[in-house]
Amino acid sequence: MIDLRKERIDEHWRRLFKRKYKLSLENISYTGNHLFGDFEAVFSNGLTCIVGKNGIGKSTFIRSIHNAFHSEGSNRDIFKINTIQEGEVQINVNREGNIAGFTTSIGSKISENIVDPITSFLFDPCSTIPSLQQMLLDQDNFHELLEGYQVKKFTSEELKIINYLTGNIYTEVSLVVIEDEFETFSSFPYFKVNTSSSNYDSRNMGLGELSLFYFFWLVNYIHKFDGHKLLLVEEPESFLPPLAQEKLANILAKSISEYGVSCILSTHSEHLLKRVPRNHILIFQKIDTKLTSRIASDKFEHLQTIGLAAPKVGLLLFEDSAAILFFKTIIKFSKEFVPDRFYYHHSGSEGDIISDLKRLPSLIEGFRIIGVFDGDCNSRDLKLPETALWTYLPTSLSPEEIIIKFIEKLDKDVLASYFTLNITKLNDALETVIGGDRHNYLEVLAKELDIPYAYLFSKICEKWCELNDNESALNNFLIDFNSKIE
């Protein structure tokens, strides 16, 4: 039985990024005087998502890969790529551990004379679905055409999935696969559906509904296709509301994880990307006139790329402003988060953080409330409830003590270079704070140097993080903190 419960969907997503694939693309590079210029993209295992602004070249990129691996079994014809007049594409492919490289002119098919060929399949609803529906509407003798093909009824398992995808309740679905009748679509599905109140077919479905039916057919078509295959997906969110986009992403994850078919997907949808790790997201952007590709720097950078604000993932509770500054600096060294993904609250003291954690829930619909204690609390029994979430800043010292000790050990010339200071002015300032109240040390030093306190603290903290001696303490903190967010 098909299991679409949340727990099972979660397992499909986990497996997608862990399983081994018989075929995967390693990387692709372009050379020549054209839209891409000298450009390379490196792919991730199983699923690679591409994000970038409109007009940057994502569609041309996807279609050039489709053309390169096009075969008789492909569901779409070869595309004419008029934006590129010259240039070569090199694609390196991993087939069961063996790396092979293929070269062709951009937009062209790889030579027929290759052993164990790869077949590309493309789901591009924005282009496919309106064209397909109009083609069906334009056929005067359509019912005569159908007479030559076998009609297949959806099984109860297939009905369950299509009902999940569309949010409708179909009592019966009939499928006819039409082959070699039209130049643009060598093979395509035609659907008739029955509900409790109406009967209709592909010609009068809504574009979103037909898009989901086509997607469902394609992933099953690919599964039954023998040989090495590659799924390419271009803006599958077209015509779909947010909930349908999430469901499509879940069925895509199920198909990739179960069938082991590698997929490259371009999208503008946060709903499709919400469960994709950042190291599986490529950011396409232009620097000057040159197209570049790189892995997203944090979990939410792709949202900024498509013009959306990233959601806050937690409220963090601190003893004081120094602890907040310390955290905001060290979190920049995380591969998962950046400072503006959190709300920050100055609770007031260790005891105040404990009180806040006891009276506030730790988890609210995916939003965490986490106590971030100074490192000097690490050896204490905080007597917090099991449901509370908390962590300790690196080392066994408070943030101010860490920074002060670091300053006192630094060579004065090195310290002066951090802020482009006159060495005499720096020595005078340091003499002023020697023997003074340690709690006011950094504030007084900042004032004497005429440097904003937050800038002084953050800059010194950044240098502390870059020191090899502190790498272990920093990484241990980041690992523990990430575990509280997951």
Coordinates of C-alpha atoms in Angstrom, one line a residue:
M1 CA 0.0 0.0 0.0
I2 CA 1.2 3.5 -0.8
D3 CA 2.0 5.3 2.5
L4 CA 1.7 9.1 2.3
R5 CA 1.8 9.8 6.0
K6 CA 4.2 12.5 7.2
E7 CA 6.6 10.0 8.7
R8 CA 6.9 8.1 5.4
I9 CA 7.4 11.3 3.4
D10 CA 10.1 12.4 5.8
E11 CA 11.9 9.0 5.2
H12 CA 11.7 9.6 1.4
W13 CA 13.4 13.0 1.8
R14 CA 16.1 11.5 4.1
R15 CA 16.8 8.6 1.7
L16 CA 16.9 10.9 -1.3
F17 CA 20.1 12.6 0.0
K18 CA 21.8 9.4 1.3
R19 CA 21.2 6.7 -1.3
K20 CA 23.6 5.8 -4.1
Y21 CA 22.5 6.4 -7.7
K22 CA 23.4 4.3 -10.7
L23 CA 23.7 7.5 -12.8
S24 CA 24.5 11.1 -11.7
L25 CA 26.0 14.1 -13.3
E26 CA 29.3 15.3 -11.8
N27 CA 29.7 18.6 -13.5
I28 CA 29.1 20.6 -16.6
S29 CA 31.2 23.3 -18.2
Y30 CA 30.7 25.6 -21.2
T31 CA 33.3 27.3 -23.3
G32 CA 33.0 29.8 -26.1
N33 CA 31.6 33.2 -26.9
H34 CA 28.0 32.9 -25.9
L35 CA 25.4 33.5 -23.1
F36 CA 27.3 31.4 -20.6
G37 CA 30.8 32.3 -21.4
D38 CA 33.3 30.1 -19.6
F39 CA 31.1 28.6 -17.0
E40 CA 31.0 25.5 -14.8
A41 CA 28.3 24.0 -12.5
V42 CA 29.0 21.1 -10.1
F43 CA 26.1 18.9 -9.2
S44 CA 25.1 17.1 -6.0
N45 CA 24.1 13.5 -5.5
G46 CA 20.5 12.7 -6.4
L47 CA 19.0 16.2 -6.6
T48 CA 20.4 19.5 -7.5
C49 CA 18.2 22.6 -7.4
I50 CA 19.0 25.7 -9.4
V51 CA 17.9 29.2 -8.3
G52 CA 18.5 32.5 -10.0
K53 CA 16.8 35.6 -11.3
N54 CA 14.6 35.5 -14.4
G55 CA 16.5 35.8 -17.7
I56 CA 19.8 34.6 -16.2
G57 CA 19.9 31.4 -18.4
K58 CA 18.3 28.6 -16.3
S59 CA 16.0 27.5 -19.0
T60 CA 18.8 27.4 -21.6
F61 CA 20.9 25.5 -19.2
I62 CA 18.3 22.8 -18.5
R63 CA 17.4 22.5 -22.2
S64 CA 21.0 22.2 -23.3
I65 CA 21.4 19.2 -20.9
H66 CA 18.1 17.7 -22.3
N67 CA 19.3 18.2 -25.9
A68 CA 22.7 16.6 -25.1
F69 CA 21.1 13.4 -23.8
H70 CA 18.0 13.3 -26.0
S71 CA 17.0 9.9 -27.4
E72 CA 13.9 8.3 -28.9
G73 CA 12.6 7.5 -25.4
S74 CA 12.7 11.2 -24.3
N75 CA 9.3 12.7 -23.7
R76 CA 10.1 16.0 -25.3
D77 CA 11.7 16.8 -28.6
I78 CA 15.1 18.6 -29.0
F79 CA 14.8 22.4 -28.4
K80 CA 16.2 25.0 -30.7
I81 CA 18.4 27.2 -28.6
N82 CA 18.7 30.4 -30.6
T83 CA 20.5 32.4 -27.8
I84 CA 23.7 30.4 -28.3
Q85 CA 25.4 30.5 -31.7
E86 CA 28.7 28.8 -30.8
G87 CA 30.5 27.1 -28.0
E88 CA 31.0 23.6 -26.5
V89 CA 29.6 21.9 -23.5
Q90 CA 31.5 19.2 -21.5
I91 CA 29.5 17.0 -19.3
N92 CA 31.1 14.5 -16.8
V93 CA 28.9 11.6 -15.8
N94 CA 29.2 9.1 -13.0
R95 CA 27.8 5.7 -14.0
E96 CA 28.0 3.3 -11.1
G97 CA 31.4 4.7 -10.0
N98 CA 32.8 5.1 -13.5
I99 CA 33.4 8.7 -14.7
A100 CA 33.0 9.5 -18.4
G101 CA 33.1 12.8 -20.2
F102 CA 31.0 13.8 -23.1
T103 CA 31.6 16.9 -25.3
T104 CA 29.2 18.4 -27.9
S105 CA 28.3 21.8 -29.3
I106 CA 25.9 23.7 -27.0
G107 CA 22.3 22.8 -27.8
S108 CA 23.3 19.7 -29.8
K109 CA 22.9 16.0 -29.1
I110 CA 25.9 13.9 -28.0
S111 CA 27.1 11.5 -30.7
E112 CA 24.9 8.4 -31.3
N113 CA 27.9 6.2 -31.1
I114 CA 28.2 5.9 -27.3
V115 CA 28.0 2.7 -25.3
D116 CA 25.1 2.5 -22.8
P117 CA 23.5 5.8 -23.7
I118 CA 21.7 8.1 -21.2
T119 CA 18.1 9.3 -21.9
S120 CA 16.8 12.7 -20.7
F121 CA 13.3 13.4 -19.6
L122 CA 12.0 16.9 -19.1
F123 CA 9.1 18.3 -17.0
D124 CA 8.6 21.9 -18.0
P125 CA 4.9 22.6 -17.3
C126 CA 4.9 26.3 -18.2
S127 CA 5.8 25.3 -21.8
T128 CA 4.4 21.8 -22.0
I129 CA 0.9 22.0 -20.5
P130 CA -0.7 24.9 -22.5
S131 CA 0.9 23.6 -25.7
L132 CA -0.3 20.0 -25.0
Q133 CA -3.8 21.1 -24.2
Q134 CA -4.1 23.4 -27.2
M135 CA -2.9 20.6 -29.5
L136 CA -5.6 18.3 -28.2
L137 CA -8.3 21.0 -28.6
D138 CA -7.2 21.5 -32.2
Q139 CA -7.7 17.9 -33.2
D140 CA -11.1 17.5 -35.0
N141 CA -10.7 13.7 -35.2
F142 CA -9.3 13.2 -31.8
H143 CA -11.7 10.4 -30.8
E144 CA -10.8 8.5 -33.9
L145 CA -7.2 8.8 -33.0
L146 CA -7.8 7.3 -29.5
E147 CA -9.4 4.2 -31.0
G148 CA -6.0 2.9 -31.9
Y149 CA -4.7 2.9 -28.4
Q150 CA -5.2 0.9 -25.2
V151 CA -7.1 2.4 -22.3
K152 CA -5.6 1.9 -18.9
K153 CA -7.6 2.4 -15.7
F154 CA -5.8 3.8 -12.6
T155 CA -5.4 1.3 -9.8
S156 CA -6.5 2.2 -6.3
E157 CA -2.9 2.9 -5.4
E158 CA -2.5 5.3 -8.3
L159 CA -5.8 7.0 -7.5
K160 CA -4.5 7.5 -4.0
I161 CA -1.4 9.4 -5.2
I162 CA -3.2 11.5 -7.8
N163 CA -5.9 12.4 -5.2
Y164 CA -3.1 13.4 -2.8
L165 CA -1.4 15.5 -5.5
T166 CA -4.4 17.4 -6.8
G167 CA -6.5 17.6 -3.6
N168 CA -9.5 16.2 -5.6
I169 CA -11.4 12.9 -5.2
Y170 CA -11.5 11.0 -8.4
T171 CA -13.6 7.9 -8.5
E172 CA -12.0 6.8 -11.8
V173 CA -9.2 7.9 -14.0
S174 CA -8.5 6.5 -17.5
L175 CA -5.1 6.9 -19.2
V176 CA -4.2 6.6 -22.9
V177 CA -0.5 7.1 -23.9
I178 CA -0.3 8.5 -27.5
E179 CA 3.0 7.8 -29.3
D180 CA 4.6 9.0 -32.5
E181 CA 1.6 11.0 -33.7
F182 CA 2.8 14.5 -33.2
E183 CA 6.3 16.0 -33.8
T184 CA 6.5 18.1 -30.6
F185 CA 5.5 15.3 -28.3
S186 CA 6.8 11.9 -29.2
S187 CA 4.9 10.4 -26.3
F188 CA 2.3 12.0 -24.1
P189 CA -0.6 11.0 -21.9
Y190 CA -4.3 11.7 -22.3
F191 CA -6.6 11.5 -19.2
K192 CA -10.3 11.1 -18.6
V193 CA -11.5 11.5 -15.0
N194 CA -14.7 10.9 -13.1
T195 CA -15.7 12.5 -9.9
S196 CA -18.9 12.1 -7.9
S197 CA -20.3 15.2 -9.7
S198 CA -18.6 15.5 -13.1
N199 CA -16.7 13.8 -15.9
Y200 CA -14.1 15.5 -18.0
D201 CA -10.7 15.0 -19.8
S202 CA -7.3 16.6 -20.5
R203 CA -8.8 19.1 -22.9
N204 CA -10.9 20.9 -20.3
M205 CA -8.8 20.4 -17.1
G206 CA -7.3 23.4 -15.4
L207 CA -3.7 23.9 -16.3
G208 CA -2.5 23.2 -12.7
E209 CA -4.6 20.0 -12.6
L210 CA -3.3 18.8 -16.0
S211 CA 0.3 19.7 -14.9
L212 CA 0.0 17.4 -11.9
F213 CA -1.5 14.6 -14.0
Y214 CA 1.4 14.9 -16.5
F215 CA 4.0 14.9 -13.8
F216 CA 2.4 11.8 -12.2
W217 CA 2.5 10.1 -15.6
L218 CA 6.1 11.1 -16.4
V219 CA 7.7 9.8 -13.2
N220 CA 6.0 6.4 -13.7
Y221 CA 7.0 6.5 -17.4
I222 CA 10.6 7.1 -16.4
H223 CA 10.5 4.3 -13.8
K224 CA 9.4 1.7 -16.5
F225 CA 12.0 2.9 -19.0
D226 CA 15.1 0.7 -19.2
G227 CA 18.6 2.1 -19.2
H228 CA 20.3 5.1 -17.7
K229 CA 18.0 8.1 -17.3
L230 CA 18.1 11.7 -16.1
L231 CA 15.1 13.8 -15.0
L232 CA 15.2 17.5 -15.7
V233 CA 12.5 19.8 -14.1
E234 CA 12.0 23.4 -15.0
E235 CA 9.8 25.6 -12.8
P236 CA 7.3 22.9 -11.8
E237 CA 5.5 25.4 -9.6
S238 CA 3.8 26.9 -12.7
F239 CA 0.0 27.0 -12.3
L240 CA 0.1 25.4 -8.8
P241 CA -0.9 26.9 -5.4
P242 CA 1.6 26.6 -2.5
L243 CA 0.1 23.4 -1.0
A244 CA 0.2 21.6 -4.4
Q245 CA 3.8 22.7 -4.8
E246 CA 4.7 21.0 -1.5
K247 CA 2.9 17.8 -2.5
L248 CA 4.6 17.7 -5.9
A249 CA 7.9 18.1 -4.1
N250 CA 7.0 15.2 -1.8
I251 CA 6.1 12.9 -4.7
L252 CA 9.3 14.0 -6.5
A253 CA 11.3 13.0 -3.4
K254 CA 9.5 9.7 -3.2
S255 CA 10.2 9.0 -6.9
I256 CA 13.8 10.0 -6.8
S257 CA 14.5 8.0 -3.6
E258 CA 12.6 4.9 -4.6
Y259 CA 13.6 4.7 -8.3
G260 CA 17.1 6.1 -8.0
V261 CA 16.8 8.6 -10.8
S262 CA 19.0 11.7 -10.5
C263 CA 17.2 15.0 -11.0
I264 CA 18.2 18.6 -11.8
L265 CA 15.5 21.1 -11.0
S266 CA 15.2 24.9 -11.6
T267 CA 12.7 26.8 -9.5
H268 CA 11.6 30.1 -7.9
S269 CA 9.4 28.3 -5.3
E270 CA 10.3 28.4 -1.6
H271 CA 7.7 25.6 -1.1
L272 CA 9.7 23.3 -3.4
L273 CA 13.0 24.2 -1.8
K274 CA 12.1 24.1 1.9
R275 CA 13.4 20.6 2.5
V276 CA 16.4 20.7 0.3
P277 CA 19.8 21.1 2.1
R278 CA 21.8 24.2 1.1
N279 CA 24.6 22.0 -0.4
H280 CA 22.1 20.7 -3.0
I281 CA 21.1 24.3 -4.1
L282 CA 23.1 26.1 -6.8
I283 CA 22.8 29.9 -7.0
F284 CA 23.2 31.2 -10.5
Q285 CA 24.1 34.9 -10.7
K286 CA 25.9 37.3 -12.9
I287 CA 29.0 39.1 -11.6
D288 CA 29.6 42.0 -14.1
T289 CA 28.6 40.2 -17.3
K290 CA 29.9 36.7 -16.3
L291 CA 27.5 34.0 -15.2
T292 CA 28.6 32.1 -12.1
S293 CA 27.4 29.1 -10.1
R294 CA 28.0 28.4 -6.5
I295 CA 26.5 26.4 -3.6
A296 CA 24.1 28.4 -1.4
S297 CA 26.1 29.8 1.6
D298 CA 23.3 29.1 4.1
K299 CA 19.9 27.4 4.3
F300 CA 18.0 30.5 3.2
E301 CA 20.2 32.3 0.7
H302 CA 18.0 31.0 -2.1
L303 CA 15.1 33.0 -0.8
Q304 CA 17.0 36.2 -1.0
T305 CA 18.0 35.3 -4.5
I306 CA 14.4 35.1 -5.6
G307 CA 13.4 38.2 -3.7
L308 CA 11.8 36.7 -0.6
A309 CA 12.6 37.3 3.1
A310 CA 14.0 34.3 4.9
P311 CA 11.9 33.1 7.8
K312 CA 13.2 33.4 11.4
V313 CA 13.8 30.0 12.8
G314 CA 14.2 30.8 16.5
L315 CA 14.3 33.1 19.5
L316 CA 17.7 33.1 21.3
L317 CA 18.0 34.1 25.0
F318 CA 21.3 35.6 26.2
E319 CA 22.7 37.0 29.5
D320 CA 23.9 40.3 28.0
S321 CA 24.8 42.2 24.9
A322 CA 28.3 40.9 24.8
A323 CA 27.0 37.3 24.5
I324 CA 24.7 38.4 21.6
L325 CA 27.6 40.0 19.8
F326 CA 29.8 37.0 20.4
F327 CA 27.1 34.6 19.0
K328 CA 26.4 36.8 15.9
T329 CA 30.0 36.7 15.0
I330 CA 30.6 33.0 15.5
I331 CA 27.4 31.9 13.7
K332 CA 28.9 33.5 10.6
F333 CA 31.2 30.5 10.5
S334 CA 28.3 28.1 10.3
K335 CA 27.5 26.4 7.0
E336 CA 23.8 26.3 8.0
F337 CA 22.8 29.7 9.4
V338 CA 23.5 33.4 9.3
P339 CA 22.8 36.0 12.1
D340 CA 19.5 37.4 10.7
R341 CA 17.7 34.0 10.9
F342 CA 17.1 34.6 14.6
Y343 CA 15.5 37.0 17.0
Y344 CA 17.7 38.0 19.9
H345 CA 16.6 38.6 23.5
H346 CA 18.7 40.0 26.4
S347 CA 17.2 38.1 29.3
G348 CA 19.4 39.7 31.9
S349 CA 21.3 37.0 33.7
E350 CA 21.8 33.2 33.8
G351 CA 18.8 33.0 36.2
D352 CA 16.7 35.1 33.9
I353 CA 17.4 32.8 31.0
I354 CA 16.4 29.8 33.1
S355 CA 13.2 31.5 34.2
D356 CA 12.3 32.4 30.5
L357 CA 13.0 28.8 29.4
K358 CA 10.7 27.4 32.1
R359 CA 7.8 29.7 31.2
L360 CA 8.1 29.5 27.4
P361 CA 7.5 26.5 25.1
S362 CA 10.7 25.4 23.4
L363 CA 9.0 24.6 20.1
I364 CA 6.1 26.4 18.3
E365 CA 5.3 25.0 14.8
G366 CA 9.0 24.7 13.8
F367 CA 10.1 27.8 15.7
R368 CA 12.7 27.2 18.5
I369 CA 13.3 29.1 21.7
I370 CA 16.8 28.4 22.9
G371 CA 18.8 29.5 25.9
V372 CA 22.4 30.4 25.0
F373 CA 24.4 30.5 28.2
D374 CA 27.9 31.8 28.6
G375 CA 30.6 29.2 28.6
D376 CA 31.3 29.7 32.3
C377 CA 27.9 28.1 33.1
N378 CA 28.9 24.8 31.5
S379 CA 29.8 23.1 34.7
R380 CA 26.7 24.1 36.6
D381 CA 23.5 22.2 37.1
L382 CA 20.9 24.6 35.6
K383 CA 17.9 22.4 36.7
L384 CA 16.0 23.0 33.5
P385 CA 13.1 20.9 32.3
E386 CA 13.7 18.1 29.8
T387 CA 11.7 19.9 27.2
A388 CA 13.9 23.0 27.3
L389 CA 16.5 23.7 24.6
W390 CA 19.8 25.3 25.6
T391 CA 23.5 25.4 24.7
Y392 CA 26.7 27.0 25.9
L393 CA 29.0 29.4 24.1
P394 CA 32.5 28.1 23.4
T395 CA 35.1 27.6 26.1
S396 CA 34.6 27.8 29.9
L397 CA 34.8 31.6 30.0
S398 CA 32.3 34.4 29.5
P399 CA 32.5 36.2 26.1
E400 CA 34.1 39.3 27.6
E401 CA 36.8 37.1 29.3
I402 CA 37.6 35.4 26.0
I403 CA 38.0 38.6 24.2
I404 CA 40.0 40.3 26.9
K405 CA 42.4 37.4 27.2
F406 CA 42.8 37.3 23.4
I407 CA 43.6 41.0 23.3
E408 CA 46.2 40.7 26.1
K409 CA 48.0 37.9 24.3
L410 CA 48.0 39.6 20.9
D411 CA 51.1 41.4 19.6
K412 CA 50.3 45.1 19.8
D413 CA 51.3 45.7 16.2
V414 CA 48.9 43.0 15.0
L415 CA 46.1 44.4 17.1
A416 CA 46.8 47.9 15.8
S417 CA 46.6 46.6 12.2
Y418 CA 43.1 45.2 12.8
F419 CA 41.8 48.7 13.2
T420 CA 44.5 50.7 11.3
L421 CA 45.5 52.4 14.6
N422 CA 48.5 54.4 15.5
I423 CA 50.6 52.1 17.9
T424 CA 51.1 55.0 20.3
K425 CA 47.4 55.6 20.6
L426 CA 46.8 51.9 21.1
N427 CA 49.4 51.6 23.9
D428 CA 47.9 54.6 25.7
A429 CA 44.4 53.1 25.5
L430 CA 45.7 49.7 26.8
E431 CA 47.4 51.4 29.8
T432 CA 44.2 53.1 30.6
V433 CA 42.3 49.8 31.0
I434 CA 45.0 47.9 32.8
G435 CA 43.9 47.3 36.4
G436 CA 40.4 48.6 35.8
D437 CA 37.1 46.9 36.2
R438 CA 37.1 43.8 33.9
H439 CA 33.4 44.3 33.3
N440 CA 34.0 47.7 31.8
Y441 CA 37.3 46.8 30.1
L442 CA 36.0 46.6 26.5
E443 CA 33.7 49.6 26.8
V444 CA 36.5 51.8 28.1
L445 CA 39.0 50.5 25.5
A446 CA 36.5 51.2 22.7
K447 CA 36.0 54.8 24.0
E448 CA 39.7 55.4 24.3
L449 CA 40.3 54.2 20.8
D450 CA 37.3 56.1 19.5
I451 CA 35.9 52.9 18.0
P452 CA 32.3 51.8 18.4
Y453 CA 32.1 49.1 21.1
A454 CA 30.1 46.6 18.9
Y455 CA 32.6 46.9 16.1
L456 CA 35.6 46.5 18.4
F457 CA 34.1 43.4 20.0
S458 CA 32.9 41.7 16.8
K459 CA 36.2 42.4 15.0
I460 CA 38.3 40.8 17.8
C461 CA 35.9 37.9 18.1
E462 CA 36.2 37.3 14.3
K463 CA 40.0 37.1 14.7
W464 CA 39.6 34.7 17.6
C465 CA 37.4 32.4 15.5
E466 CA 40.0 32.4 12.7
L467 CA 42.7 31.1 15.0
N468 CA 43.5 27.4 14.6
D469 CA 43.7 26.9 18.3
N470 CA 40.0 27.8 18.7
E471 CA 38.7 25.7 15.8
S472 CA 37.7 22.7 17.9
A473 CA 35.8 24.8 20.4
L474 CA 34.1 26.7 17.7
N475 CA 33.1 23.6 15.7
N476 CA 31.8 21.8 18.8
F477 CA 29.5 24.8 19.6
L478 CA 28.2 25.0 16.0
I479 CA 27.4 21.2 16.0
D480 CA 25.6 21.4 19.3
F481 CA 23.7 24.5 18.3
N482 CA 22.6 23.0 14.9
S483 CA 21.3 19.9 16.8
K484 CA 18.9 22.2 18.7
I485 CA 17.5 23.7 15.5
E486 CA 17.0 20.4 13.6

